[in-house]
Short mmCIF file of C-alpha atoms in Angstrom, two decimals:
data_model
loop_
_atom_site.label_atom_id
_atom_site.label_comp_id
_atom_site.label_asym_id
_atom_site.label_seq_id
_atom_site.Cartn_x
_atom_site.Cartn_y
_atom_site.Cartn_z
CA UNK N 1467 172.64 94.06 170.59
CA UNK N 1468 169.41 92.11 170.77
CA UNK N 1469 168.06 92.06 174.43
CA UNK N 1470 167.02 88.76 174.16
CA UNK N 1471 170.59 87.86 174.07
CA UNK N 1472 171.06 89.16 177.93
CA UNK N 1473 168.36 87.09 178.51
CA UNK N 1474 169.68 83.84 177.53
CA UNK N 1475 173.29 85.14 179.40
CA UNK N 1476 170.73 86.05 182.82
CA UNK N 1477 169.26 82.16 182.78
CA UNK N 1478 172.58 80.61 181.70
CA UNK N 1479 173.52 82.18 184.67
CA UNK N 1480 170.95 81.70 187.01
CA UNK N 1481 170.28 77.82 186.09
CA UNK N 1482 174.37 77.19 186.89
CA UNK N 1483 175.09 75.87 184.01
CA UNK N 1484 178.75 76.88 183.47
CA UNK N 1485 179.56 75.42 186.52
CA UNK N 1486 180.27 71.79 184.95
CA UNK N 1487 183.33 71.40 184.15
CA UNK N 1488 182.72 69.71 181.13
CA UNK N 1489 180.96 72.84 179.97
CA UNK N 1490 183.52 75.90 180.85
CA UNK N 1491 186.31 73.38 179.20
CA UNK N 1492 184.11 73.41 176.17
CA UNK N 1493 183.75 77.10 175.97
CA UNK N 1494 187.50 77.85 176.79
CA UNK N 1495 188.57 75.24 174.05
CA UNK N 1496 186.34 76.86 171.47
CA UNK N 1497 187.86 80.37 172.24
CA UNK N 1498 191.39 79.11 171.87
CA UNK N 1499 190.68 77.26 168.48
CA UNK N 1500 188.62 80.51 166.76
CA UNK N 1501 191.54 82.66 167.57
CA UNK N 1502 194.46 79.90 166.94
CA UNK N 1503 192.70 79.64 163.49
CA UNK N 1504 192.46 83.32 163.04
CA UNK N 1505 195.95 84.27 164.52
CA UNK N 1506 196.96 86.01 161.56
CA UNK N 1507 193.94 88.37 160.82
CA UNK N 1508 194.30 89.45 164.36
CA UNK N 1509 198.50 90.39 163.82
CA UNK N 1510 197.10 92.26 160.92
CA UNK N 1511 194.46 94.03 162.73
CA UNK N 1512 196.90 94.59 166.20
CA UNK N 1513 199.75 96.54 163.77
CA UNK N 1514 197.15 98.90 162.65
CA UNK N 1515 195.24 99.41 165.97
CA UNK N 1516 197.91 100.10 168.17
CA UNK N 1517 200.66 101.26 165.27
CA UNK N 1518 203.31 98.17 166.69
CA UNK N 1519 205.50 95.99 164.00
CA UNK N 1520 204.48 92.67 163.30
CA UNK N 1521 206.78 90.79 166.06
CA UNK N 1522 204.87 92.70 168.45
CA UNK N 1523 201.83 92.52 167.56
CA UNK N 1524 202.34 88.24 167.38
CA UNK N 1525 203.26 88.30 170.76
CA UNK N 1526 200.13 90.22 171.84
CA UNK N 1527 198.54 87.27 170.15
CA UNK N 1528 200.47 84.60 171.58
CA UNK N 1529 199.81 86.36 175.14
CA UNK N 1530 196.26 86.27 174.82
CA UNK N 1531 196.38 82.43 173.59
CA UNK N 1532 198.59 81.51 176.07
CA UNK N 1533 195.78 83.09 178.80
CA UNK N 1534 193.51 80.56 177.42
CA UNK N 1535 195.60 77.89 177.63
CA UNK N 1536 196.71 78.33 181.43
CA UNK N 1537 192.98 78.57 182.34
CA UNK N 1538 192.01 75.35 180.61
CA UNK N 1539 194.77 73.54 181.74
CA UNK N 1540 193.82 74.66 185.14
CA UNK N 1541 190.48 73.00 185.25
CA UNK N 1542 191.04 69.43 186.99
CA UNK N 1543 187.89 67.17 187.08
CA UNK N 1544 189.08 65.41 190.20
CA UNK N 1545 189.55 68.29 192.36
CA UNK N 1546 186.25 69.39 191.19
CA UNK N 1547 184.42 66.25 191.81
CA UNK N 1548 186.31 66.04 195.25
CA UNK N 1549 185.27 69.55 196.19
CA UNK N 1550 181.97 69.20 195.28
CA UNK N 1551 181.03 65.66 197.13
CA UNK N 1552 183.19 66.38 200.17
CA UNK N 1553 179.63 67.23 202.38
CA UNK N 1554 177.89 64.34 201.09
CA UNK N 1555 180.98 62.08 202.51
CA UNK N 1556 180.23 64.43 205.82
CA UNK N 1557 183.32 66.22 205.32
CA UNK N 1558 183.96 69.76 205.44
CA UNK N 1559 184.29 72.09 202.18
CA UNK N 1560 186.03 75.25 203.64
CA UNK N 1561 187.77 76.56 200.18
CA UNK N 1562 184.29 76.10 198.23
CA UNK N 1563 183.98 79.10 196.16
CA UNK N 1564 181.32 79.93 193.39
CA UNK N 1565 180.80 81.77 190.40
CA UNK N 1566 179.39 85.52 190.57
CA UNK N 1567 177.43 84.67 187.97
CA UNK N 1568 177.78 87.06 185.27
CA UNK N 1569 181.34 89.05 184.48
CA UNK N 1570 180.87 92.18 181.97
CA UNK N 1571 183.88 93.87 180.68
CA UNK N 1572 185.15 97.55 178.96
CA UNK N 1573 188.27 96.86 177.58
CA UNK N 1574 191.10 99.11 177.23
CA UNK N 1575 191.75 100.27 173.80
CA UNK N 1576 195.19 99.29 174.23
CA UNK N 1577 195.77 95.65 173.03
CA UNK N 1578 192.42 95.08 173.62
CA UNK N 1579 192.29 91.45 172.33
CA UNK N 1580 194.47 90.22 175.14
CA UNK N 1581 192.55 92.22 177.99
CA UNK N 1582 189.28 90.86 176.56
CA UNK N 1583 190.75 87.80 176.46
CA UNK N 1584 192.50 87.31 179.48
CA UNK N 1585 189.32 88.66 181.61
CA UNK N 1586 187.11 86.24 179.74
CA UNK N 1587 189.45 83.29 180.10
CA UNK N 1588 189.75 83.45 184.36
CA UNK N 1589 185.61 84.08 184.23
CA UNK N 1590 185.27 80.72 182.64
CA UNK N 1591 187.31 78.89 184.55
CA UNK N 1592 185.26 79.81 187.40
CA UNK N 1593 181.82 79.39 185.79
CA UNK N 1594 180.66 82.64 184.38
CA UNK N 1595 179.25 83.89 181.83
CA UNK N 1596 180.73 86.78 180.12
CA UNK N 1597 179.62 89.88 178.09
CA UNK N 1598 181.87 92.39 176.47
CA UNK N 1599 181.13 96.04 175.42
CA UNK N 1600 182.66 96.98 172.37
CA UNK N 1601 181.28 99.98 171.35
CA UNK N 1602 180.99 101.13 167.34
CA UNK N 1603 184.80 101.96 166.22
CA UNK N 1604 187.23 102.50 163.68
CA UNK N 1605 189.76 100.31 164.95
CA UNK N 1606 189.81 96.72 163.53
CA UNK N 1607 190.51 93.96 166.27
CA UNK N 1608 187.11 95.03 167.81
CA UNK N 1609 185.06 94.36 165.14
CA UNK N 1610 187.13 90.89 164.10
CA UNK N 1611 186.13 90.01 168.35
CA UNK N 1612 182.54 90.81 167.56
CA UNK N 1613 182.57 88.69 164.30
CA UNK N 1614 184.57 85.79 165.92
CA UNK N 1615 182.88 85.48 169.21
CA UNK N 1616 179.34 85.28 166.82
CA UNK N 1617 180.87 82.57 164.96
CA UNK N 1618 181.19 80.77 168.34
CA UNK N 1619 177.48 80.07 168.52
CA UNK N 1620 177.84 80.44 172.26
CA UNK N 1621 174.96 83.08 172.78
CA UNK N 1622 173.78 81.88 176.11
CA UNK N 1623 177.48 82.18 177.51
CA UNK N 1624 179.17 85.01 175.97
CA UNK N 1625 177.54 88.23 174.37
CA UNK N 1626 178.68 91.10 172.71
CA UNK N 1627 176.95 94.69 173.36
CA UNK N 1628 177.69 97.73 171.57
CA UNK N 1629 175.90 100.09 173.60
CA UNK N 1630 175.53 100.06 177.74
CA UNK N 1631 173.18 97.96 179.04
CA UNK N 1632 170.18 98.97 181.59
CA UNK N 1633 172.37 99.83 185.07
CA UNK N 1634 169.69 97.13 186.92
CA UNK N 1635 171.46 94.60 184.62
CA UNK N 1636 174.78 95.89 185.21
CA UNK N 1637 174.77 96.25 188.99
CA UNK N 1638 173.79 92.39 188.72
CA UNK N 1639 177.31 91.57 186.92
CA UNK N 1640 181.11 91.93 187.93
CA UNK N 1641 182.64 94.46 186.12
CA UNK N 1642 185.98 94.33 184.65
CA UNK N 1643 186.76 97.95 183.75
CA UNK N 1644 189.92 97.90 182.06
CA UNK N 1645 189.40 101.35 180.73
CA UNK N 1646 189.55 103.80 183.76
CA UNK N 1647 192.22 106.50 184.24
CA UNK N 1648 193.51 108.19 187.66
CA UNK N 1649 191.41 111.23 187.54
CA UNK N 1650 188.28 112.72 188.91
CA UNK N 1651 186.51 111.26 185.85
CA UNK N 1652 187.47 107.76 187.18
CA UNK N 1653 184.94 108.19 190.44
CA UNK N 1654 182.26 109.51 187.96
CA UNK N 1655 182.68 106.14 185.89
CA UNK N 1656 182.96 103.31 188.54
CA UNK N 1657 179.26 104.85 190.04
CA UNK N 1658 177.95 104.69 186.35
CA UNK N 1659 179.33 101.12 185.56
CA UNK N 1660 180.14 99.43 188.98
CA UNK N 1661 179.35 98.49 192.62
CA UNK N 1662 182.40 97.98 195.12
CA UNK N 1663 182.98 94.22 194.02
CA UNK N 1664 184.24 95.57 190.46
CA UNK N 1665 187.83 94.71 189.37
CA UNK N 1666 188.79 98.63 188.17
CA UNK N 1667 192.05 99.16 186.37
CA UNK N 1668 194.06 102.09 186.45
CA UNK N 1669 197.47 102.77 185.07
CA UNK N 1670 199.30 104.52 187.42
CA UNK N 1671 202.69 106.27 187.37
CA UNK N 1672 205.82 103.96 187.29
CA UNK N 1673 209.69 105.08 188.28
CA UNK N 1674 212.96 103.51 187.15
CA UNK N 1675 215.90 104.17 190.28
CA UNK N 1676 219.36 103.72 189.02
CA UNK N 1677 221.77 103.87 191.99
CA UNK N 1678 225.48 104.09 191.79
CA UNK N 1679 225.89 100.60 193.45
CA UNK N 1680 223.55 99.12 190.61
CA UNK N 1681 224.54 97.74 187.02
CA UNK N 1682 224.38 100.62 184.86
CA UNK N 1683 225.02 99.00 181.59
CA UNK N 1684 221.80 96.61 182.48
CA UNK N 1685 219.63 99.58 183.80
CA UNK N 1686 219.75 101.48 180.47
CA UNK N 1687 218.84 98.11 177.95
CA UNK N 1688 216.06 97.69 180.29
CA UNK N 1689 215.22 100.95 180.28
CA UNK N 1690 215.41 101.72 176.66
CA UNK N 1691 213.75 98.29 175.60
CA UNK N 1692 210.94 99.56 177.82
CA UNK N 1693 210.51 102.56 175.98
CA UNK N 1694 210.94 101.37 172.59
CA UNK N 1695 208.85 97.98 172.71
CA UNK N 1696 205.23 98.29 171.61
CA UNK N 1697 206.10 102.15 171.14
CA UNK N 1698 206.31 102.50 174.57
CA UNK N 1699 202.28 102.17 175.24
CA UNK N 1700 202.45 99.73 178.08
CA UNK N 1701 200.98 100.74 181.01
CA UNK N 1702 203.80 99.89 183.21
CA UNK N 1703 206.48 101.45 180.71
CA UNK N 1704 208.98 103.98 182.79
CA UNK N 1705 207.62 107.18 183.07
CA UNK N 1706 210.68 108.77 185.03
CA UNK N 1707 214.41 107.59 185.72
CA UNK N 1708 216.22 109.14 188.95
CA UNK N 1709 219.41 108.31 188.83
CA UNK N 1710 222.33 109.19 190.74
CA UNK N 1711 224.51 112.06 190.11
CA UNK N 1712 227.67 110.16 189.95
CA UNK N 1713 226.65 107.81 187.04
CA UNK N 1714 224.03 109.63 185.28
CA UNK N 1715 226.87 110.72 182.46
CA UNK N 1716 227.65 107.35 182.03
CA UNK N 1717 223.78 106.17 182.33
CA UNK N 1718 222.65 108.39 179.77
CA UNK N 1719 225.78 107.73 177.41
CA UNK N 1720 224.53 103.78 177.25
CA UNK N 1721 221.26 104.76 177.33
CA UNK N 1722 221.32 107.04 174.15
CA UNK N 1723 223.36 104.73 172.42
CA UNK N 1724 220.33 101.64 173.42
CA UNK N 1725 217.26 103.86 171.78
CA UNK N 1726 219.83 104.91 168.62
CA UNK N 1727 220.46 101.37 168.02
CA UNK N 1728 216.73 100.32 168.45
CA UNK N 1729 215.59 102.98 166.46
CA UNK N 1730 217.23 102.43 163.26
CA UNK N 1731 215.64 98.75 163.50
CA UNK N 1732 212.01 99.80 164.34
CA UNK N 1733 209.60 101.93 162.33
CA UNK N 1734 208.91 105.09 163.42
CA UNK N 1735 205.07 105.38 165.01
CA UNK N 1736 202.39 107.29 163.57
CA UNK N 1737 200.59 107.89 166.88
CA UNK N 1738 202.56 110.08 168.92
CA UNK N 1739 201.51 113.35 169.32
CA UNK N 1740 203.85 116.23 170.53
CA UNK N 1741 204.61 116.90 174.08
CA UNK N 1742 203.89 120.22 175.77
CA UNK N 1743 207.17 121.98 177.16
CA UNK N 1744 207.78 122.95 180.84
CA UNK N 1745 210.42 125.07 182.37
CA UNK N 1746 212.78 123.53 184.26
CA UNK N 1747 213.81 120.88 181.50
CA UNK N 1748 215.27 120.60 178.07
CA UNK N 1749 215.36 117.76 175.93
CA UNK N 1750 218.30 115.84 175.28
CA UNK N 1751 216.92 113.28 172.73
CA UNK N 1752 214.61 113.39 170.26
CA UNK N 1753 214.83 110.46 167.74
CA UNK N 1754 211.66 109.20 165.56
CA UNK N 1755 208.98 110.23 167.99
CA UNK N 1756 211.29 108.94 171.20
CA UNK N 1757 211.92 112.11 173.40
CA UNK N 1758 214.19 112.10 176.27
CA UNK N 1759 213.61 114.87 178.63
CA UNK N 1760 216.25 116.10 181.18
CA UNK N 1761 214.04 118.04 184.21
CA UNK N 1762 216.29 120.01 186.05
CA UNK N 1763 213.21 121.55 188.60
CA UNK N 1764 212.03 119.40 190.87
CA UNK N 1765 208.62 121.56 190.84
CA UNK N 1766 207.89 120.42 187.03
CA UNK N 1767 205.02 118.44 186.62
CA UNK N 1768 206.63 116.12 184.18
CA UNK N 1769 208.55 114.49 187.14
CA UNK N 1770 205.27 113.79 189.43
CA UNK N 1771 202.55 112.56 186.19
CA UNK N 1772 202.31 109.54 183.55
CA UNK N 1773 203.77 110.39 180.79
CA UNK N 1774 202.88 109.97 177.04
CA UNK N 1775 204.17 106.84 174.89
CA UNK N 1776 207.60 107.07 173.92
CA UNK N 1777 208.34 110.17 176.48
CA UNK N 1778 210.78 109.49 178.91
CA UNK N 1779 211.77 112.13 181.70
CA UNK N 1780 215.42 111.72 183.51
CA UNK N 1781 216.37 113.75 186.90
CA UNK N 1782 219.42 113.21 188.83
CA UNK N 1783 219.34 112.28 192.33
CA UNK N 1784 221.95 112.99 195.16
CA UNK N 1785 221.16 109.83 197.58
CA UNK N 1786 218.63 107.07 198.34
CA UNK N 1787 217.12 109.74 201.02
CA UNK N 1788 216.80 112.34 197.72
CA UNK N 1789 215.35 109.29 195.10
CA UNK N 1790 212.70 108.62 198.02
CA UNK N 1791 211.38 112.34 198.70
CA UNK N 1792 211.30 112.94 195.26
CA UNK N 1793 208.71 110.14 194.60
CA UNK N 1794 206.86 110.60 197.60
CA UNK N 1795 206.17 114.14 196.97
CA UNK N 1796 202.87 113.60 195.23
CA UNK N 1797 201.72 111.41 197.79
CA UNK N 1798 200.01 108.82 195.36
CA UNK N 1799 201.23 104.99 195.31
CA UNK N 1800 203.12 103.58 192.31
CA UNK N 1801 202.05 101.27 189.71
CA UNK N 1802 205.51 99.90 189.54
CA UNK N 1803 208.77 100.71 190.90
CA UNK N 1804 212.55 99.38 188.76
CA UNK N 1805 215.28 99.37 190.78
CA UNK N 1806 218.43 99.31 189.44
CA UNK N 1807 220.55 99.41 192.97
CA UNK N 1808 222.79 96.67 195.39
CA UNK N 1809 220.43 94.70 197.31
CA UNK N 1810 220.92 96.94 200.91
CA UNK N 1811 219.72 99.78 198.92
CA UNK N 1812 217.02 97.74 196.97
CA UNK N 1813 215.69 97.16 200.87
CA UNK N 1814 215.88 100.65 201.69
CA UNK N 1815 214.42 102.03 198.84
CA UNK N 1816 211.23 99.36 198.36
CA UNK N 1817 210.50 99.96 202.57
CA UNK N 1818 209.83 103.96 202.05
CA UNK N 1819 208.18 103.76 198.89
CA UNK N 1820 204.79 103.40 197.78
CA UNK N 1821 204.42 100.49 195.29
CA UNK N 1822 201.81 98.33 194.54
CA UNK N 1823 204.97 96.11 192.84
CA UNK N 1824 209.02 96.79 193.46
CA UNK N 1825 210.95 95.11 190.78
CA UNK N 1826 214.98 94.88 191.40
CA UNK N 1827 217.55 94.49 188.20
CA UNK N 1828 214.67 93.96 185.63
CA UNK N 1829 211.58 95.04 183.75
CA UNK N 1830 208.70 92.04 183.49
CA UNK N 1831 207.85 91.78 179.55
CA UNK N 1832 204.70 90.88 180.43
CA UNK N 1833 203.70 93.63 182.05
CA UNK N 1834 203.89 95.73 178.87
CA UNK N 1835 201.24 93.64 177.47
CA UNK N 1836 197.58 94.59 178.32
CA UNK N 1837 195.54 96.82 181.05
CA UNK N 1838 196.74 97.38 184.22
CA UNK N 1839 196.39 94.89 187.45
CA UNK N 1840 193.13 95.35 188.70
CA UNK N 1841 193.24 97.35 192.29
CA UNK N 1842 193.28 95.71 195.07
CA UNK N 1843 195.13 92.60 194.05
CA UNK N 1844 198.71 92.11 193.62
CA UNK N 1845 200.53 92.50 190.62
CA UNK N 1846 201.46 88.60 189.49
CA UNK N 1847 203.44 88.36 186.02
CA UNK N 1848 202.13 84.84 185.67
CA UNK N 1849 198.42 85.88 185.28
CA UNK N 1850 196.44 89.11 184.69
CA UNK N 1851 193.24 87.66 186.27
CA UNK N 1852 192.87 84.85 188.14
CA UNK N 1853 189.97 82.72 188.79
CA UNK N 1854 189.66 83.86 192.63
CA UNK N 1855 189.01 87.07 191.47
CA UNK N 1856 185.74 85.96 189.72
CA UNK N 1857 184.55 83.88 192.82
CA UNK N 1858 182.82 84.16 195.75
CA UNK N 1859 183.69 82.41 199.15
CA UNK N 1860 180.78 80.01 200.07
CA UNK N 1861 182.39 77.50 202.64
CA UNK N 1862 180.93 74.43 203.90
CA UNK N 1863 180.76 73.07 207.31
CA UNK N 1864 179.51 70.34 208.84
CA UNK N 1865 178.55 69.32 212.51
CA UNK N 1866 180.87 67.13 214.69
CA UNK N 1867 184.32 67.48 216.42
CA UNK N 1868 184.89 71.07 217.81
CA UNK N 1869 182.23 72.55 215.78
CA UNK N 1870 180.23 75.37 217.49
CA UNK N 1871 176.11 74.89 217.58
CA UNK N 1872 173.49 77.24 218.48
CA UNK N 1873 171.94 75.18 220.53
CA UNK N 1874 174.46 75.02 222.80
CA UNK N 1875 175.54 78.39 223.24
CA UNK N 1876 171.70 78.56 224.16
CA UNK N 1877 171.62 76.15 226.83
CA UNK N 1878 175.05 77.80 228.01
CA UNK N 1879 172.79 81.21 228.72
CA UNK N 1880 169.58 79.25 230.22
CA UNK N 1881 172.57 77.63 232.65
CA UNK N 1882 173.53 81.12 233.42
CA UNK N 1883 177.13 80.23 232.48
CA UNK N 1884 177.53 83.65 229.96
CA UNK N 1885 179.38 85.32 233.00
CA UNK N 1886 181.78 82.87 233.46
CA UNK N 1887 182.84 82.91 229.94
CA UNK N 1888 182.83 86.87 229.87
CA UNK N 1889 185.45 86.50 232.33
CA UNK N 1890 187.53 84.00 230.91
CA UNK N 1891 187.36 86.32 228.02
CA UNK N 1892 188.31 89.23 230.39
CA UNK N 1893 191.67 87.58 231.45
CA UNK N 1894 194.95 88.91 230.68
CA UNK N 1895 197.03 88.19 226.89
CA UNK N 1896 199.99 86.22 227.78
CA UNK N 1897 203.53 87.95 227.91
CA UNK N 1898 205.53 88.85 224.80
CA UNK N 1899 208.67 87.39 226.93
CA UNK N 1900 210.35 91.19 226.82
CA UNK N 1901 211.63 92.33 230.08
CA UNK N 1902 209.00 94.34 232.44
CA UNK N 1903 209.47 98.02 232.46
CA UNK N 1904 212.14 99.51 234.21
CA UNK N 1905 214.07 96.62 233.54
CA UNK N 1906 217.92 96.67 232.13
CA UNK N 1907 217.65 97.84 228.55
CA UNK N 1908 219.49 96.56 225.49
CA UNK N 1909 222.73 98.12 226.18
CA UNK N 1910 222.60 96.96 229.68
CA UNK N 1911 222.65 93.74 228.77
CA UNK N 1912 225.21 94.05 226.56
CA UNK N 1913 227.44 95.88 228.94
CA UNK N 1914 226.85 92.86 231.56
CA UNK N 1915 227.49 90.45 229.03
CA UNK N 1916 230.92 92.21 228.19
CA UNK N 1917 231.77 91.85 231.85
CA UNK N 1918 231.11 88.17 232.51
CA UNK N 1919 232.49 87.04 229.04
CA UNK N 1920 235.37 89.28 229.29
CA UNK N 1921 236.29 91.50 232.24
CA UNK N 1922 235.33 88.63 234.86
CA UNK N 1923 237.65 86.16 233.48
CA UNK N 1924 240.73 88.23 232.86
CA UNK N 1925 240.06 89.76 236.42
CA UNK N 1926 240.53 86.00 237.84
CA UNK N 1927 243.54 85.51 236.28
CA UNK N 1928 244.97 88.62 237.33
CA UNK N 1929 244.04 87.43 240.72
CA UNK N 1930 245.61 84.16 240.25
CA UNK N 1931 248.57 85.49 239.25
CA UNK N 1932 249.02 87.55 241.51
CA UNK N 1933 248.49 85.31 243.89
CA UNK N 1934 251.22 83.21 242.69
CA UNK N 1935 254.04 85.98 242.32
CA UNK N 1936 253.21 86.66 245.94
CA UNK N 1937 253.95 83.34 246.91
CA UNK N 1938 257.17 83.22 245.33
CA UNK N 1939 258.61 86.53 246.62
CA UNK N 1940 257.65 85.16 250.05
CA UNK N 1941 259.74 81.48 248.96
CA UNK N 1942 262.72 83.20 248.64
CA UNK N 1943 262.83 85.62 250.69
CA UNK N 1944 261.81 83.66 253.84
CA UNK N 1945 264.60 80.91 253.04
CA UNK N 1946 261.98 77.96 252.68
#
């Protein structure tokens, strides 16, 4: 890439000139139009990239349209206006937020229109400029991005590099790395590409629970759609099921007959490679490159890693207590966690696992499509990026009402009054309202409350009655 085009990106940048509005819905509205108009190439290209039928792959298009679209219709020119001439009116702007200036992103190989996309789209919309490294490939939807964005004559917003720029120019950007993985090589890469502001995504393990007290039938069509869709490449597609021992015949029975029906409909991928064995399991299904795994040893790494596309491990569980040791064993947090339980167990379950997302009686579609959720941020369905993420807090205040000045925290300490508020400071948090210690405890109470609700009563009408017998016997026996 020529240099010169960072250039133009750096004084776009600096000069603020995506921050009109008029501007960023320009740019967004060109995107959407060169890919609208090229929708078709890009199916093409998407089938042979990421070895996915046709339906697929036009859904990985209409994704990454439909990304454009939300962040367009997003941009309101009254909310901006309001925003941005609320301190000349000599009101306060506390939600003002900029731009960070520059966002540069490495895309995943996987559906890499739609994470390029997506990234790029949220940037806009909050007035940055973007630049995308797409290094020299075989596959085609890079190379149709680097023609089509080129088309866009938009060289002072958006630039494409094919090699990694200068690290003085990169530490000056946000990075969107969409292409890290949860190893030691991941540390290595974010200190090469990224400062502690980046948005890093990593796809980490996810685990289907199917409880005894959950829908069975529903658990195993989600289960198996996850596997089969897209060849099973998503990054939050199931890596292993634990289901419970009293309905895992009857689980696996649905389940087989889900991925034999699916796989007489869908073409058989290219891509997979074959999966090393491990003791400790055997495999129970292996239909057109879709292997189902049965791990008998809890010790076997296949239960406690990611697993290839299309490779789906299965271990039966004895309780909730069981499903939850299991996962916690490796003491790293989920990407995503299915459960397939009642709702008390759901509870149980989602409290004592590590998640960064719990998901009860369904997989999200969407979250097949596209990198993983950057860290740090939760995992929204609706969005992939939003515009916070590519903003930076700059309120604004402005004097008057209970605003505090300098000035007179300064004539506070000439008055000498800085001990005085030291001690206000030093005075006692009011009480929580709980009883002081040593006082009656929970079952104390309860036991009191049993005897004036209960025992009390009944005692004074045993008195009473008593009473009145008593007078009675003494009627008639005394002759009155």
């Amino acid at each position: 890439m020529n240099p010169s085009n960072l250039e133009l990106i750096t004084t776009t940048a600096l000069e603020g000139r995506m921050r009109d509005l008029r501007t960023r819905q320009y740019v967004l509205r060109s995107l959407h139009d060169k890919l609208a108009h090229n929708a078709e190439e890009l199916v093409q290209a998407i089938q042979k990239d990421d070895g996915i039928s046709q339906a697929e792959a036009q859904l990985v298009v209409a994704a990454a349209l439909m990304e454009v679209r939300v962040h367009y219709d997003a941009l309101d020119l009254d909310q901006e206006l309001e925003r941005e001439y609320r301190i000349a009116r000599g009101k306060p702007c506390l939600e003002q937020r900029g731009p960070h200036g520059i966002v540069y992103v490495i895309p995943d190989a996987y559906t890499c229109l739609f994470g390029i996309v997506a990234a790029l789209s949220a940037a806009f919309e909050a007035g940055n400029c973007g630049v995308v490294e797409l290094n020299p490939t075989l596959r085609h939807t890079p190379q149709l991005l680097q023609q089509y964005f080129s088309e866009l004559n938009l060289e002072d917003v958006l630039a494409i590099t094919t090699e990694r720029p200068h690290a003085d120019f990169v530490e000056e950007c946000l990075v969107v790395d969409q292409a890290s993985e949860e190893s030691s090589q991941h540390l290595i890469r974010r200190q090469e590409v990224a400062h502690s502001g980046a948005l890093v995504s990593i796809p980490q393990r996810t685990v289907a629970i199917v409880d005894r007290t959950g829908d069975i039938g529903a658990a195993a069509k989600e289960i198996a759609a996850c596997t089969v869709l897209f060849h099973g490449q998503g990054r939050y597609s199931v890596d292993q099921v634990l289901v419970n021992e009293f309905v895992a015949e009857d689980f696996f029975s649905i389940l087989k007959g889900e991925l034999l029906s699916a796989a007489s409909e869908k073409p058989q991928a290219g891509t997979r490679s074959n999966r090393e064995t491990y003791s400790g399991s055997r495999v129970v299904l292996d239909l057109q490159g879709i292997k189902v795994v049965e791990v008998h040893d809890r010790s076997s790494p296949l239960l406690h890693q990611r697993q290839p596309a299309q490779v789906l491990c299965i271990h039966k569980i004895t309780s909730l207590d069981d499903a939850i040791d299991t996962v916690n064993e490796t003491k790293k947090q989920l990407g995503a966690l299915y459960l397939f339980t009642g709702s008390d167990e759901a509870k149980y379950l989602s409290q004592y696992i590590s998640t960064r997302a719990t998901f009860v009686d369904h997989i999200p579609p969407e979250l097949q499509i596209g990198p993983a959720y950057p860290i740090g941020f939760p995992t929204s369905i609706t969005q992939r990026y939003a515009r916070a993420m590519f903003e930076i807090p700059c309120p604004e205040r402005v004097s008057g009402g209970k605003v505090r000045q300098l000035a007179t925290v300064w004539q506070h300490i000439k008055g000498g009054k800085a001990s005085s508020i030291l001690s206000k400071a030093c005075g006692p948090l009011k009480l929580t309202g709980q009883g002081k210690a040593g006082a009656m405890d929970f079952f104390a109470q309860g036991m009191l409350l049993n005897l004036v609700v209960c025992v009390l009563p009944m005692a004074a009408l045993s008195v009473v009655a008593t009473g009145k017998g008593l007078a009675f016997l003494y009627q008639k026996f005394s002759g009155h």
